[in-house]
mmCIF file of C-alpha atoms and ligand atoms in Angstrom:
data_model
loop_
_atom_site.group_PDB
_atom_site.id
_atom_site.type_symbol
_atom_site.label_atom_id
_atom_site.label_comp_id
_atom_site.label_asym_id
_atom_site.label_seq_id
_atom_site.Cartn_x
_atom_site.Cartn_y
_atom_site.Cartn_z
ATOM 1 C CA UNK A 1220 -22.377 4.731 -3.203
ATOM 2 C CA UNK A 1221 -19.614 3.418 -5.500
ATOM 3 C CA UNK A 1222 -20.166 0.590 -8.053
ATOM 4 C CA UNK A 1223 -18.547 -2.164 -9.369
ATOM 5 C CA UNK A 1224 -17.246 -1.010 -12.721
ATOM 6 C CA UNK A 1225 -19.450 -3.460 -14.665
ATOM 7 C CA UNK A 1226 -16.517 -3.471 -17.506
ATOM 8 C CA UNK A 1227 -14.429 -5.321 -15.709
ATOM 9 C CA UNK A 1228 -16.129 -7.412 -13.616
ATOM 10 C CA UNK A 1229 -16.882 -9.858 -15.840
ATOM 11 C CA UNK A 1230 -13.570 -10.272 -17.819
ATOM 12 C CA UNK A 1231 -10.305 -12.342 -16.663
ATOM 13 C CA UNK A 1232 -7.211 -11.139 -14.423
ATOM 14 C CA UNK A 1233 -5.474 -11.477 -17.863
ATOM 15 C CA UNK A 1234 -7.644 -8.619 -19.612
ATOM 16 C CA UNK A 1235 -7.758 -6.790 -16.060
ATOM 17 C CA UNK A 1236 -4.087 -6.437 -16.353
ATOM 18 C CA UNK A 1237 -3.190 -5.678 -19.764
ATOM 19 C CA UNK A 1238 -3.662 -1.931 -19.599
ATOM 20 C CA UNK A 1239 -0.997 -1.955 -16.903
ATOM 21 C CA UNK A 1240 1.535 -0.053 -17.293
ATOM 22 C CA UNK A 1241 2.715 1.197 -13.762
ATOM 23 C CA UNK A 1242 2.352 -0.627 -10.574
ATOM 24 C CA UNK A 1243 3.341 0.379 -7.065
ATOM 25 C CA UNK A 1244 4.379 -2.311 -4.706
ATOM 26 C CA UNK A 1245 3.816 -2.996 -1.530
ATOM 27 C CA UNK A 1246 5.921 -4.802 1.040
ATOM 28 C CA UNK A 1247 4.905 -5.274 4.784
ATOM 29 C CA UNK A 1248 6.919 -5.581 7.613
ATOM 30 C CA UNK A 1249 6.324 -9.531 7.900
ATOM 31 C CA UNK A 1250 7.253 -10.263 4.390
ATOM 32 C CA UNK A 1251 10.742 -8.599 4.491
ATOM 33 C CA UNK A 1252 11.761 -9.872 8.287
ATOM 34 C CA UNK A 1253 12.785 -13.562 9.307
ATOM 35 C CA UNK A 1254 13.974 -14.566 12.137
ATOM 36 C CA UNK A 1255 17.116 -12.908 12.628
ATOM 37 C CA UNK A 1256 16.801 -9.360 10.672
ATOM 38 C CA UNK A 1257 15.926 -8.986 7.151
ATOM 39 C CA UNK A 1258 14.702 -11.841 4.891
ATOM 40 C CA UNK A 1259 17.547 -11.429 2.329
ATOM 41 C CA UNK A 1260 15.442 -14.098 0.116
ATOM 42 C CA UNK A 1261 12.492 -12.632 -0.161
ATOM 43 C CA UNK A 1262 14.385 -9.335 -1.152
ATOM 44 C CA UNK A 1263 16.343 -11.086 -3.900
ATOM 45 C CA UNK A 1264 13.152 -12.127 -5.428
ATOM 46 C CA UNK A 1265 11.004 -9.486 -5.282
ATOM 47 C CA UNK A 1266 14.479 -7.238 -7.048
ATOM 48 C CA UNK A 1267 14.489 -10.079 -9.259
ATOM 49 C CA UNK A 1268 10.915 -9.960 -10.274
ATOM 50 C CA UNK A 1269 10.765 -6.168 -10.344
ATOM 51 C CA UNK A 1270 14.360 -5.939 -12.620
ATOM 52 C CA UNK A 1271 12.461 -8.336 -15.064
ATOM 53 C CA UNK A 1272 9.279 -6.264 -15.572
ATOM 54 C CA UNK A 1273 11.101 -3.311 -15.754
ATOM 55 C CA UNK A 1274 12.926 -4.563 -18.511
ATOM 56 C CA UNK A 1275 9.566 -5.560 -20.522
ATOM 57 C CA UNK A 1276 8.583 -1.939 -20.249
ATOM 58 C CA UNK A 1277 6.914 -1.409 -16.689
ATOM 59 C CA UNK A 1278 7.183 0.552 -14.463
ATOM 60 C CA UNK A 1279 7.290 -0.324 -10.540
ATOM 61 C CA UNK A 1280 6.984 1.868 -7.119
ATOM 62 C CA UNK A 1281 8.221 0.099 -4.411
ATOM 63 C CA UNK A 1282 6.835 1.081 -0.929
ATOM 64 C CA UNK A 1283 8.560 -0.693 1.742
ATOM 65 C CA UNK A 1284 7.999 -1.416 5.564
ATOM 66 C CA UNK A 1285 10.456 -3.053 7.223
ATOM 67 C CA UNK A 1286 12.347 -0.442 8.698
ATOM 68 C CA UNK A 1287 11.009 -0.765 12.314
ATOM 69 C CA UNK A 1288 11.100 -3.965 12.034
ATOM 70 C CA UNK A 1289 14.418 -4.468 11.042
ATOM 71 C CA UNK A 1290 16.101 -2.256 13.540
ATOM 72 C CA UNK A 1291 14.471 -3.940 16.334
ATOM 73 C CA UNK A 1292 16.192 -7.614 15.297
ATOM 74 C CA UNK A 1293 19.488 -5.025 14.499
ATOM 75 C CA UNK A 1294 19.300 -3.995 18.214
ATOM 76 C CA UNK A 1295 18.109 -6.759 19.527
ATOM 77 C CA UNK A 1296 15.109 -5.942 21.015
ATOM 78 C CA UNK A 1297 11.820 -8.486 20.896
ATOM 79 C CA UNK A 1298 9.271 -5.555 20.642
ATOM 80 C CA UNK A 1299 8.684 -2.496 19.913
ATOM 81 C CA UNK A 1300 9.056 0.335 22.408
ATOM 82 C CA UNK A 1301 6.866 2.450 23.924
ATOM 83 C CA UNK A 1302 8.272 5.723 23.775
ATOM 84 C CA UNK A 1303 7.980 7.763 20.682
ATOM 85 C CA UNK A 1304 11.566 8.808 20.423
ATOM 86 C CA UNK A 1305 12.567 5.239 20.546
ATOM 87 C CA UNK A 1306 10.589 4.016 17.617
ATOM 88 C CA UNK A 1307 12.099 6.790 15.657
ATOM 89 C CA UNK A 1308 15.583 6.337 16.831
ATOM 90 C CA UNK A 1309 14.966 2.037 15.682
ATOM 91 C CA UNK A 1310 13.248 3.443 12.167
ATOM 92 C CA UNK A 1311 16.268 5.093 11.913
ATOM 93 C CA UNK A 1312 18.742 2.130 12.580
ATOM 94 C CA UNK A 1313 16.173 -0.353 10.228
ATOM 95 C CA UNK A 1314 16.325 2.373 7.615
ATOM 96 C CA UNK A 1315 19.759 2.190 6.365
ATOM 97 C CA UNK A 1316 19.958 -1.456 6.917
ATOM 98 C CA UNK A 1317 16.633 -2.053 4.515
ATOM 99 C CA UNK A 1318 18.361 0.230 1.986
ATOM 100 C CA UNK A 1319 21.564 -1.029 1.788
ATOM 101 C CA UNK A 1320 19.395 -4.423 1.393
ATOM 102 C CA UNK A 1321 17.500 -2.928 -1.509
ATOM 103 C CA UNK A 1322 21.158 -2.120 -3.420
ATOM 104 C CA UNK A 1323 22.311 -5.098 -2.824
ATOM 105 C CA UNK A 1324 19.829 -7.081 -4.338
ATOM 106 C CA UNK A 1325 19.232 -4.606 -7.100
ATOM 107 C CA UNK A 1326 22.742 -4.176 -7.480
ATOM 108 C CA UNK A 1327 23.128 -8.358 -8.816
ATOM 109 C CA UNK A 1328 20.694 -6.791 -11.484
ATOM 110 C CA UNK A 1329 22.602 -3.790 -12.695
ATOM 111 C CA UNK A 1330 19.169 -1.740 -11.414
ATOM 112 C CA UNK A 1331 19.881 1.797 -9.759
ATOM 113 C CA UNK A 1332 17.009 2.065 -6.671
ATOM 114 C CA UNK A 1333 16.322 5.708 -4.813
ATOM 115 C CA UNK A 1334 15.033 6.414 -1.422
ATOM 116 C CA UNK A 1335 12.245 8.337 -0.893
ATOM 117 C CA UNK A 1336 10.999 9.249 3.092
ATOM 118 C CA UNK A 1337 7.891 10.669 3.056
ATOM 119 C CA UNK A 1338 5.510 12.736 5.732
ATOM 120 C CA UNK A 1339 1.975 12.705 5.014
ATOM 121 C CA UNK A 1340 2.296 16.513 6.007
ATOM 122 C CA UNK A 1341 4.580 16.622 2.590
ATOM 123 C CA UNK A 1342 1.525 15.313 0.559
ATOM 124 C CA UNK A 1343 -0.993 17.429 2.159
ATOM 125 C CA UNK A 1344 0.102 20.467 0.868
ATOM 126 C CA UNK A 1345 -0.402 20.796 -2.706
ATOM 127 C CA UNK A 1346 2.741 22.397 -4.222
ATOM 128 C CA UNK A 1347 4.965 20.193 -2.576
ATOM 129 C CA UNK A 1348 2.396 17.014 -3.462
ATOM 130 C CA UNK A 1349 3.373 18.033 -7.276
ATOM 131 C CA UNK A 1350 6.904 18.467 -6.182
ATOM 132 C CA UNK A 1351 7.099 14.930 -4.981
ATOM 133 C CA UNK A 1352 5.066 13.687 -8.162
ATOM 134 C CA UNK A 1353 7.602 15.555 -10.241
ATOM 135 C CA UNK A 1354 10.764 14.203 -8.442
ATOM 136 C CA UNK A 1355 8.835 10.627 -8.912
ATOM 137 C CA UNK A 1356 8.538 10.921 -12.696
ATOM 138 C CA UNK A 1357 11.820 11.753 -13.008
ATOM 139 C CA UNK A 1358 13.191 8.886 -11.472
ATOM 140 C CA UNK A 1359 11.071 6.577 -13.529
ATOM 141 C CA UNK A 1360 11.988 8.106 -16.637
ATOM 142 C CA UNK A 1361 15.715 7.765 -15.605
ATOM 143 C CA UNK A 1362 14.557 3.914 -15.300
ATOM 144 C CA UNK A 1363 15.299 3.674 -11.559
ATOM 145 C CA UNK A 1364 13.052 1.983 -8.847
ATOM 146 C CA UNK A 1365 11.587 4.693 -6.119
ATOM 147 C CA UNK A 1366 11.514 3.323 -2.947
ATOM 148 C CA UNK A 1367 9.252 4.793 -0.945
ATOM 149 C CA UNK A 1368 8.665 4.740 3.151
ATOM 150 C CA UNK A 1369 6.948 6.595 5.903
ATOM 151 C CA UNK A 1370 10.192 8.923 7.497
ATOM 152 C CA UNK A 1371 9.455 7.839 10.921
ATOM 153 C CA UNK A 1372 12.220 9.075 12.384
ATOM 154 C CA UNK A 1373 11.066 12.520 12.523
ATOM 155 C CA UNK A 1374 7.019 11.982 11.808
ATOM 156 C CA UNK A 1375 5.357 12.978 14.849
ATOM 157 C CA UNK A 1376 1.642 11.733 15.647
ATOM 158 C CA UNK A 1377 -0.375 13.970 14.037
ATOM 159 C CA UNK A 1378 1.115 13.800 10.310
ATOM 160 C CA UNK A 1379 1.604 10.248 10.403
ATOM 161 C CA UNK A 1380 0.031 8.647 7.271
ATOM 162 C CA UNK A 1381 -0.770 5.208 10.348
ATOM 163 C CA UNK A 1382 0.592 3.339 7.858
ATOM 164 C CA UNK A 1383 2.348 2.162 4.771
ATOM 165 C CA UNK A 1384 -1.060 0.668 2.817
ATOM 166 C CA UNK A 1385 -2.750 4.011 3.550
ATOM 167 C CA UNK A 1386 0.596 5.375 1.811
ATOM 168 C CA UNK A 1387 0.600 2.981 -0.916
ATOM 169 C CA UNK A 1388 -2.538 4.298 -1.569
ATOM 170 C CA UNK A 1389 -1.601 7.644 -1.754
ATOM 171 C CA UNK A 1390 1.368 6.914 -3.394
ATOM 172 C CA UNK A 1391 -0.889 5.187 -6.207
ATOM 173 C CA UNK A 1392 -2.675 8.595 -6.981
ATOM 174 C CA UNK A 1393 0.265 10.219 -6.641
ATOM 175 C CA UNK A 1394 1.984 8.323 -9.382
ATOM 176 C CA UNK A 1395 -1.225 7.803 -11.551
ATOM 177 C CA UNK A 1396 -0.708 4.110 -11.191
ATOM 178 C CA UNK A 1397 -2.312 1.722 -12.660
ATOM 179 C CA UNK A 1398 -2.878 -1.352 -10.326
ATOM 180 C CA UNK A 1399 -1.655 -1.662 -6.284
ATOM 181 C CA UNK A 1400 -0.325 -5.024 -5.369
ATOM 182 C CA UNK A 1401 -0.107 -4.944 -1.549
ATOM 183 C CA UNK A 1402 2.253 -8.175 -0.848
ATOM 184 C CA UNK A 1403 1.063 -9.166 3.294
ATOM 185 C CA UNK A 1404 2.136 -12.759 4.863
ATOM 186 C CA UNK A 1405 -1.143 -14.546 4.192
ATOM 187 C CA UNK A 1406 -2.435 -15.744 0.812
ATOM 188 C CA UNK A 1407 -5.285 -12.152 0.353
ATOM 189 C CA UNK A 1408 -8.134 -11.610 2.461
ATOM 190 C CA UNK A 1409 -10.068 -14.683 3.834
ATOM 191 C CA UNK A 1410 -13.724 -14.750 5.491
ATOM 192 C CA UNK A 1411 -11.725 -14.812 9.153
ATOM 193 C CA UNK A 1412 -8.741 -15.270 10.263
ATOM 194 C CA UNK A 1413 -6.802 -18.457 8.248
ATOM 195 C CA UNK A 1414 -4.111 -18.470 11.582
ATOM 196 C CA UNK A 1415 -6.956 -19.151 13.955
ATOM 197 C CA UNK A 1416 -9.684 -21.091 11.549
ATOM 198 C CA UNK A 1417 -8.444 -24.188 9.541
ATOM 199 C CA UNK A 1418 -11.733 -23.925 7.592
ATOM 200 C CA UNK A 1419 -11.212 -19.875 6.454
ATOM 201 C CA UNK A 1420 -11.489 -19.578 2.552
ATOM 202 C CA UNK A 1421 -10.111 -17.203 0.609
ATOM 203 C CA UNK A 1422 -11.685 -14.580 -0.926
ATOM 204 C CA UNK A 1423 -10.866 -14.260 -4.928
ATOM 205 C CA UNK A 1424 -12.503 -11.179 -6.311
ATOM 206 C CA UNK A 1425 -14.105 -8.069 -4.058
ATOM 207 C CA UNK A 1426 -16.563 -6.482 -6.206
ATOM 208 C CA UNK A 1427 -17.504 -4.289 -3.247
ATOM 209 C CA UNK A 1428 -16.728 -2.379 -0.305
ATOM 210 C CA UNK A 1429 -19.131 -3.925 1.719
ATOM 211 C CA UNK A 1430 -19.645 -4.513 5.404
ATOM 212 C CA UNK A 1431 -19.329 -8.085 4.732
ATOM 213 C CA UNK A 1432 -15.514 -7.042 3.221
ATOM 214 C CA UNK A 1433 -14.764 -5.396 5.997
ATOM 215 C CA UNK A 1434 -16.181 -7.907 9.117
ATOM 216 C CA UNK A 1435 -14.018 -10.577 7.183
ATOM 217 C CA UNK A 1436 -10.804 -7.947 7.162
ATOM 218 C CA UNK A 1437 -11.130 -6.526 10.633
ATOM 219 C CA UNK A 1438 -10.832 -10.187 11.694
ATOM 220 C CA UNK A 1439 -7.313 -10.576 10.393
ATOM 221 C CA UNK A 1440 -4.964 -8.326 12.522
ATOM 222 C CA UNK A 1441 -1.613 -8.015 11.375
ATOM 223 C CA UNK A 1442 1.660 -8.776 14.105
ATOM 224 C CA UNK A 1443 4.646 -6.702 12.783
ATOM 225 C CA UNK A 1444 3.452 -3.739 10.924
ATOM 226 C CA UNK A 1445 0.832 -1.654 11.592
ATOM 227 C CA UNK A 1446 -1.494 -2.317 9.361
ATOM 228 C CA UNK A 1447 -3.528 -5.306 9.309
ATOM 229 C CA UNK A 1448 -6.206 -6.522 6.969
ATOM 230 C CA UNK A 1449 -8.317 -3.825 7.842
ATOM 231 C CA UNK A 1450 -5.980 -0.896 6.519
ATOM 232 C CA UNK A 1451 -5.651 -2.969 3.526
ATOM 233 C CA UNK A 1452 -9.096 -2.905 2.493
ATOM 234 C CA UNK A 1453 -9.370 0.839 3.515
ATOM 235 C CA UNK A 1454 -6.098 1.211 0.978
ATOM 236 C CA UNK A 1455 -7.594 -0.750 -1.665
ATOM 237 C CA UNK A 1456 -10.721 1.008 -1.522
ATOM 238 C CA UNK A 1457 -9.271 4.209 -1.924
ATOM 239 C CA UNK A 1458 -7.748 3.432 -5.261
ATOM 240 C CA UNK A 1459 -10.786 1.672 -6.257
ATOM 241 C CA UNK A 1460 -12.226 5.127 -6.342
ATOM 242 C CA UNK A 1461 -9.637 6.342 -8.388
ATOM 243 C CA UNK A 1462 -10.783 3.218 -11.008
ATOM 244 C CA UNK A 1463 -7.850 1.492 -9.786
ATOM 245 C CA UNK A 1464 -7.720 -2.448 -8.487
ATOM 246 C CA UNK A 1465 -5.259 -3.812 -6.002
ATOM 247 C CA UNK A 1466 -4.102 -7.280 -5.542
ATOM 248 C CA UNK A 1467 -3.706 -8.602 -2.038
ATOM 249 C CA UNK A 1468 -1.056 -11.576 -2.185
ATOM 250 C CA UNK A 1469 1.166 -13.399 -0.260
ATOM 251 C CA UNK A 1470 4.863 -11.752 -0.695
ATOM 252 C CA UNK A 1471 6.542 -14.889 0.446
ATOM 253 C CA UNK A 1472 5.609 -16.850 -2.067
ATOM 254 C CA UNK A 1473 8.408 -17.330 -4.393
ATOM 255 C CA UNK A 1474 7.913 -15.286 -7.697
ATOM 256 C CA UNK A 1475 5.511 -13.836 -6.497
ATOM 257 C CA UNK A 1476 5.099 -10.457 -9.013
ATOM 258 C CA UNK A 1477 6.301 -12.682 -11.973
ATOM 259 C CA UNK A 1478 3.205 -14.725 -10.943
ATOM 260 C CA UNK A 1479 0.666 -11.907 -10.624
ATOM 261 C CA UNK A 1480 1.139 -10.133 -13.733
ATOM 262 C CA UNK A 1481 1.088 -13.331 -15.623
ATOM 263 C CA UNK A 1482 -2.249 -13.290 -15.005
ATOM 264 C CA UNK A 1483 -2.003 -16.062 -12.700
ATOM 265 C CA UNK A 1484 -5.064 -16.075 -9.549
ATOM 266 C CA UNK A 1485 -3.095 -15.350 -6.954
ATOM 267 C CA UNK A 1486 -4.323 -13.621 -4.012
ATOM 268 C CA UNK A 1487 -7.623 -11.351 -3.552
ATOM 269 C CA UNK A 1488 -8.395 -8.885 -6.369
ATOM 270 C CA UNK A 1489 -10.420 -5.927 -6.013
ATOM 271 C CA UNK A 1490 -12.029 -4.862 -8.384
ATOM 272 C CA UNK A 1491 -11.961 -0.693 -9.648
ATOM 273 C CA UNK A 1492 -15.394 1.406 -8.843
ATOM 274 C CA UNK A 1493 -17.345 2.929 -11.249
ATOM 275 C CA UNK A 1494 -18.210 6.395 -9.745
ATOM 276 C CA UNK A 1495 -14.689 7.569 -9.453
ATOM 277 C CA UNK A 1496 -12.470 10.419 -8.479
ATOM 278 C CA UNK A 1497 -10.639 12.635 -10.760
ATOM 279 C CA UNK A 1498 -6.679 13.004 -9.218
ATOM 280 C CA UNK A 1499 -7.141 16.474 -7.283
ATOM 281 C CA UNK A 1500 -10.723 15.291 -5.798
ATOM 282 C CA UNK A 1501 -9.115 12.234 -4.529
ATOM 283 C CA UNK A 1502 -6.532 13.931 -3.528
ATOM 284 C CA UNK A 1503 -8.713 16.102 -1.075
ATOM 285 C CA UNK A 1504 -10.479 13.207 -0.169
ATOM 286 C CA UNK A 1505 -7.795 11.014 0.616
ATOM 287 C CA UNK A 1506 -4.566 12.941 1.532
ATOM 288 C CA UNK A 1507 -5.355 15.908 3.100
ATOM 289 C CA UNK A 1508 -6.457 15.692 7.173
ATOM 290 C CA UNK A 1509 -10.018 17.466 7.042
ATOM 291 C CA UNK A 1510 -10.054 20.912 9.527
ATOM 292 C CA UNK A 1511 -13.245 22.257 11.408
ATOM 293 C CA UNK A 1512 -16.142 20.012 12.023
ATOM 294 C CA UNK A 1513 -19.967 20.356 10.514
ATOM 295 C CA UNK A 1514 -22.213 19.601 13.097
ATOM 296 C CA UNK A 1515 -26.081 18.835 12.106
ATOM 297 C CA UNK A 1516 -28.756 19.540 14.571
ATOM 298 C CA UNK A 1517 -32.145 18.017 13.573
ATOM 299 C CA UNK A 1518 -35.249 20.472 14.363
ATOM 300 C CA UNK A 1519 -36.179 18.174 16.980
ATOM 301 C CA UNK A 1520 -33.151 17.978 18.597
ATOM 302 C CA UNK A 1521 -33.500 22.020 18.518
ATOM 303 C CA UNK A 1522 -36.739 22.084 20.413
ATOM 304 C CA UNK A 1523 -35.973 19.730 22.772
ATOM 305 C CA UNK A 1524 -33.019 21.883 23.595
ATOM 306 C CA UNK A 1525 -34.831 25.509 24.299
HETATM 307 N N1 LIG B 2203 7.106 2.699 8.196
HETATM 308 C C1 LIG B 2203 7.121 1.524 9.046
HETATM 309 C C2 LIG B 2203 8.447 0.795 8.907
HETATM 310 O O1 LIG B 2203 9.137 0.943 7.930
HETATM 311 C C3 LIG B 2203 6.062 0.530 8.704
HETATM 312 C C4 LIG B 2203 4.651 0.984 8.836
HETATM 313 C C5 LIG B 2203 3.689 -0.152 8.516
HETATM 314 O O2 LIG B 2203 4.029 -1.311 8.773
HETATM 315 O O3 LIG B 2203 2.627 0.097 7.992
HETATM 316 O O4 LIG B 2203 8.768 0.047 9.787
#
């Protein structure tokens, strides 16, 4: 069983986040989408944020929902489809749009982005997991913001990562990162649901990755992504393990990252574990789909059976 890493959890979100040097950021589907299509606002401050701690000397992953989402309000339609090939033909039309979003906003900065579409069956095998860590390095050294998403357009079932926090997750390793912020529509994770319950608190610091965590979580569903609470704990926990925290925070609050690595409380931090996982044990936990099953058959069990 994993432990709180009893270095840290005594000392401020201040002294947390000094060591950071990389972050990858996560966007959901309900932060990036308004009413009518993309939430241009929300995308001109996060690029705004982002272009301003790049320039103090971090470095920032972006992984980004929004394409399903975003093609659905492009096509008009008021949910999602049932059939496969019609969720990946929407990705496909959200895609683009979300990208030409990203460069836009970026583009007021002077800051070069890059797309990356990503299968979990890319990550699962290990020479072309390097290969993507490789191409991902380079871009950061060149000084230009990865974004990252799911390719959904030709993901089929079985490879599917399910969804983008289990991917920022990965991505996290991946990278070596040092912190996940994973920016929902609701303030972090509160003891139930705050859109049902006027009286739900928020919760400030997880130390662990309890079954009270995740009762609380699996309360809060989410409405356009896939993910709700509950994958966000799951995600969190993973890079715990890899000594990393994550922030949970509300993306639509203006300034948002500017906020956050400031220091200031915002959201639900969880705290890193100490027994962790070196990269490439992680990576076998984590990333690649386990194949065969062990089955244990007590002696009891055994006798009963002849
Ligand atoms: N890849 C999906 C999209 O861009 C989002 C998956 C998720 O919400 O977790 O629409």
């Amino acid at each position: 069983m994993a432990r709180t890493n009893k270095k840290v959890a005594n000392i401020s979100r201040k002294e947390l986040l000094k060591p950071v040097k990389r972050a990858v950021v996560k966007v959901g589907s309900g932060v990036l989408t308004a009413k009518n299509g993309l939430n241009m606002a929300v995308i001109e401050d996060l690029a705004t944020d982002i272009c301003a701690l790049r320039k103090k000397g971090f470095q920032i992953i972006l992984v980004s929902s929004g394409a399903i989402a975003s093609g659905l309000k492009k096509i008009g339609l008021s949910k999602r489809p049932q059939s496969v090939s019609q969720q990946q033909a929407v990705a496909a039309v959200g895609q683009s749009s979300l990208m030409m979003a990203y460069e836009k906003a970026f583009g007021h900065h002077g800051q070069k982005v890059a797309q990356i579409l990503t299968t979990r069956d890319d990550l699962t095998h290990r020479r072309r997991y390097l290969n993507a860590r490789n191409t991902l390095f380079t871009l950061l050294s060149w000084k230009i913001i990865p974004i990252i998403n799911e390719n959904d357009t030709v993901v089929v079932e079985e490879i599917k990562f399910g969804d983008n926090d289990n991917l920022s997750a990965m991505v996290t390793n991946l990278s070596e990162s040092d912190l996940l912020i994973n920016l929902t529509n609701i303030d972090g994770l509160f003891d139930k649901d705050p859109r049902a319950h006027k009286d739900a608190k928020l919760i400030r610091v997880v130390e662990r990755f309890n079954r009270k965590v995740t009762r609380s979580a699996s309360s809060i569903p989410g409405f356009l992504g896939r993910g709700g609470m509950a994958s966000k704990i799951k995600a969190a926990e993973k890079v715990a393990l890899a000594g990393v925290p994550t922030i949970i925070a509300n993306g639509l609050k203006p300034r948002i990252l500017k906020r956050i690595f400031t220091g200031k409380e915002e959201g639900t931090l969880f705290l890193p574990q100490e027994m962790t996982l070196c990269s490439r044990k992680h990576w076998i936990a984590f990333t690649k789909s386990p194949k065969g099953e062990i089955i244990i058959q007590s002696r009891q069990f055994r006798g009963a059976d002849q």
